[in-house]
Tab-separated table of C-alpha atoms in Angstrom:
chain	number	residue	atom	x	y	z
A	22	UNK	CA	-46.564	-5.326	36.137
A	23	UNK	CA	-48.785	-3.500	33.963
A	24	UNK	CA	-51.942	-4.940	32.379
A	25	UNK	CA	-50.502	-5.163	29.212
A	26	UNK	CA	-47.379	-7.063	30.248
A	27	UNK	CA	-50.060	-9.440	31.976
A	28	UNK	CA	-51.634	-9.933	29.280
A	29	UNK	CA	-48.678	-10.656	27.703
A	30	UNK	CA	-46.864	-12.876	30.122
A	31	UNK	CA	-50.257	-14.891	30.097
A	32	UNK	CA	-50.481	-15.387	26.582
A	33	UNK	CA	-46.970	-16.394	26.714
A	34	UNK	CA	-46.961	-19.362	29.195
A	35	UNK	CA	-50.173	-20.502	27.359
A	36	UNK	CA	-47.951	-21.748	24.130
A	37	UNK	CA	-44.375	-21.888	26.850
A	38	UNK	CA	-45.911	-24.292	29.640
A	39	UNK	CA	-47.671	-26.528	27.056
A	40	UNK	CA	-44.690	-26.935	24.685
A	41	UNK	CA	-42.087	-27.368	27.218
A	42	UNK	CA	-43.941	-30.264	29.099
A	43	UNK	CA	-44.432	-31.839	25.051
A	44	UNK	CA	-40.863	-31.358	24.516
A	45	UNK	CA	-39.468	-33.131	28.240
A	46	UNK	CA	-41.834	-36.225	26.898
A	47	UNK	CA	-40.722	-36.422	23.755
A	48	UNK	CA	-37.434	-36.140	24.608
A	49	UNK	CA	-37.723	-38.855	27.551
A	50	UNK	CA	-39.297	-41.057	24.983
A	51	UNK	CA	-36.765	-40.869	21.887
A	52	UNK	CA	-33.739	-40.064	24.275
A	53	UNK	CA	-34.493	-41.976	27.008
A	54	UNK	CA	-36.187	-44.628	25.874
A	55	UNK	CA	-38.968	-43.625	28.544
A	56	UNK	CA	-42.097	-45.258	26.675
A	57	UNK	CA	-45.405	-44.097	27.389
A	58	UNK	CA	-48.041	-45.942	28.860
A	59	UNK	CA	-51.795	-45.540	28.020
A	60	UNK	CA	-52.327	-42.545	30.221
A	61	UNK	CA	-49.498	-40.984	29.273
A	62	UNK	CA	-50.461	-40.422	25.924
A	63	UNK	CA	-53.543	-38.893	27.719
A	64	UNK	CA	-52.013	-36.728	29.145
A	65	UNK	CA	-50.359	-35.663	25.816
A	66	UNK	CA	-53.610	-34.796	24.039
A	67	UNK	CA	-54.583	-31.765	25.549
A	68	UNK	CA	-51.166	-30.247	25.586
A	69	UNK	CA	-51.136	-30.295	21.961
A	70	UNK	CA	-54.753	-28.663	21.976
A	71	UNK	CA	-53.507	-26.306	24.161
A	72	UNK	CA	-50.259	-25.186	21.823
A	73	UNK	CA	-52.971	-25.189	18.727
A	74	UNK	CA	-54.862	-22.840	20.878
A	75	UNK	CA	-51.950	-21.008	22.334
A	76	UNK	CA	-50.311	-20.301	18.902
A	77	UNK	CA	-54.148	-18.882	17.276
A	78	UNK	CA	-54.834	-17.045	20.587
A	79	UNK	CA	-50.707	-15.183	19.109
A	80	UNK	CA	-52.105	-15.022	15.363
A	81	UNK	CA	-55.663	-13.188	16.451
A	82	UNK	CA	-54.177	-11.255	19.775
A	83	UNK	CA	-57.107	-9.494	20.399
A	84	UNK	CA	-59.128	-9.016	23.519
A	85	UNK	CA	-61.998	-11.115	22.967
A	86	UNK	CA	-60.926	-13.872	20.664
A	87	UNK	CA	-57.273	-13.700	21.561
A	88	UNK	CA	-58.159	-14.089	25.408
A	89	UNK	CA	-61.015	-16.976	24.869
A	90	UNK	CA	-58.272	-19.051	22.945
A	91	UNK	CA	-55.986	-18.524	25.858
A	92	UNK	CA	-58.472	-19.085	28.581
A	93	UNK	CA	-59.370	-22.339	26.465
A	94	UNK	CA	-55.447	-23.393	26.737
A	95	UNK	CA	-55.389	-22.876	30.337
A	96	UNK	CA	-58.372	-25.158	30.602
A	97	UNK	CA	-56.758	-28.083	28.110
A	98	UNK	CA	-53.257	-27.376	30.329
A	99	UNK	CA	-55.332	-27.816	33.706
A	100	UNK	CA	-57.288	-31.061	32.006
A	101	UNK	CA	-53.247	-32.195	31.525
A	102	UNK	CA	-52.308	-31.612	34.848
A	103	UNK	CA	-55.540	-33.280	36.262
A	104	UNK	CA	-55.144	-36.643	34.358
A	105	UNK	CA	-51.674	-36.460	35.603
A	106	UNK	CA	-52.637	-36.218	39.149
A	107	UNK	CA	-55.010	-39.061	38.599
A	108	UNK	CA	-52.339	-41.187	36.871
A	109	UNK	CA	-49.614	-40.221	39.483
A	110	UNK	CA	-51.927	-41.476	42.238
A	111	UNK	CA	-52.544	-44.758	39.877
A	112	UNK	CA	-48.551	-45.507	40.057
A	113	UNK	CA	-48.510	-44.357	43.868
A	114	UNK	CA	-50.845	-47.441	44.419
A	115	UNK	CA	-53.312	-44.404	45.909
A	116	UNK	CA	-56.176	-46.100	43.682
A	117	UNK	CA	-56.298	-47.785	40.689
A	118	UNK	CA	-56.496	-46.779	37.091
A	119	UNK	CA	-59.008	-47.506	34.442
A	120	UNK	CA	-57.376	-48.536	32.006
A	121	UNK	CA	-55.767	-52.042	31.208
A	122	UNK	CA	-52.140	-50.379	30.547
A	123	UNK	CA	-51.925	-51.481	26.546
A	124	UNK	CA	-49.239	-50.231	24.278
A	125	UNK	CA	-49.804	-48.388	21.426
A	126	UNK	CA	-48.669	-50.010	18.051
A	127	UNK	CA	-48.139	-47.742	14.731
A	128	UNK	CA	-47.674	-48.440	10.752
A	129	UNK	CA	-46.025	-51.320	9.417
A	130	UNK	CA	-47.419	-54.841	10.076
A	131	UNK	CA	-49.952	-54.381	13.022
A	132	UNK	CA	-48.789	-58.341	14.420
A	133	UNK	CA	-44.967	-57.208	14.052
A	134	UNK	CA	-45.529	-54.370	15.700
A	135	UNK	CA	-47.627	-55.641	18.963
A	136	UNK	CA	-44.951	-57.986	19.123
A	137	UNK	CA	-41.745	-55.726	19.089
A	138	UNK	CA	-43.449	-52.844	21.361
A	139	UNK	CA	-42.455	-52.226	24.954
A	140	UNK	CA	-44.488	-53.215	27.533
A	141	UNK	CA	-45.587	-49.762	29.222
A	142	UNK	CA	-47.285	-50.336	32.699
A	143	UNK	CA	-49.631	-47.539	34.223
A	144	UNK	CA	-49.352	-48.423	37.367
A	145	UNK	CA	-45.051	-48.813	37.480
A	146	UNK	CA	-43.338	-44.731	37.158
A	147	UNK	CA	-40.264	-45.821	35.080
A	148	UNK	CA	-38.773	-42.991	36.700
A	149	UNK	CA	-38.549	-40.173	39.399
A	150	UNK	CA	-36.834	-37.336	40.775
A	151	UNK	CA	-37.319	-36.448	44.375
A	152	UNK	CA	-40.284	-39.166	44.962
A	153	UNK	CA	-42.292	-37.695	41.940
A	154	UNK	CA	-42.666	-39.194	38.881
A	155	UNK	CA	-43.169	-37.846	35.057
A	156	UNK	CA	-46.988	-37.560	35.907
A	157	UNK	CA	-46.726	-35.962	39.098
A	158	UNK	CA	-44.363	-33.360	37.832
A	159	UNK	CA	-46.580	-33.299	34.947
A	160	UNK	CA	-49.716	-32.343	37.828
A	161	UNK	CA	-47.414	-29.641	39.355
A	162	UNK	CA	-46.282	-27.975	36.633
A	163	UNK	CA	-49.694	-28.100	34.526
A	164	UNK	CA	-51.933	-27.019	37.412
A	165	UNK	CA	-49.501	-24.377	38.184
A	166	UNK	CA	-49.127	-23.031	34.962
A	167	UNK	CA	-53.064	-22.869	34.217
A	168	UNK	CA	-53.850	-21.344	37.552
A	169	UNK	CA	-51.209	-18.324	36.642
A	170	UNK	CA	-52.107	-18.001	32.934
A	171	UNK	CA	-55.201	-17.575	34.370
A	172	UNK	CA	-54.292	-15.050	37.024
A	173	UNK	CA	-52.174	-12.972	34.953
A	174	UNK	CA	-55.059	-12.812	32.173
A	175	UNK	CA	-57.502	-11.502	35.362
A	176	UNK	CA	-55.163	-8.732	36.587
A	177	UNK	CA	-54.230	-7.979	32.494
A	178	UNK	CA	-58.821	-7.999	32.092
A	179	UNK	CA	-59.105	-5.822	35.359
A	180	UNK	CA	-56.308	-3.123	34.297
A	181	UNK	CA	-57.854	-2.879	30.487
């Protein structure tokens, strides 16, 4: 693989990785019915940064600016994957979290809608696949992503 395809392939799985693990929760939540908790939506924050990032490091493509904005994505994707590893461990009973577990309530009447909303426990994964839950897969697959994005934009650095 040549530098440039590197480079390439790195700014790629900046906007790919992000995106994909926003489109699995989003489609476990409104297909599912797979609610998130408190640290889920945590964990949702910095994927979105990271697509922001992902799709300006695509507009400006340079090396300097083009490469910080990806290097920035990695980071927000690897801050994903970390509060994911912390919140698997929370519903492994490894530790316990910090938060209190509340459900978020949106528009409408603010009683109605505390009422009506799912209760969404941190500490419970509502569902897994091989022993790991949505967060832990959410740890793999962020951490792993970041530390290639971040490999791929070394070798694609070193070769320029």
């Amino acid at each position: 693989m040549t530098s440039v395809q590197s480079r390439n392939a790195a700014y790629a799985l900046a906007l790919i990785v992000p995106a994909a693990l926003m489109a699995g929760a989003l489609i476990s939540q409104y297909g599912f019915g797979l609610y998130p908790c408190e640290m889920c939506w945590w964990q949702r924050y910095p994927h979105v940064a990271a697509i922001v990032l992902a799709v300006l490091a695509l507009t400006i493509r340079g090396k300097g600016a083009g490469d910080l904005a990806v290097i920035l994505a990695a980071i927000c994707i690897g801050a994903s994957g970390l509060i994911g590893g912390f919140h698997a461990g929370v519903e492994y009973g490894w530790w316990e979290g910090i938060t209190s577990c509340a459900t978020m309530a949106s528009g409408g009447n603010p009683l109605d809608a505390i009422m009506n909303a799912p209760i969404v426990r941190c500490d419970v994964a509502p569902w897994s696949l091989l022993g790991i839950s949505l967060a832990g897969y959410n740890f793999l697959l962020s951490i792993g992503g970041a530390v290639l994005i971040f490999a791929l934009l070394g070798k694609g650095r070193k070769g320029a």
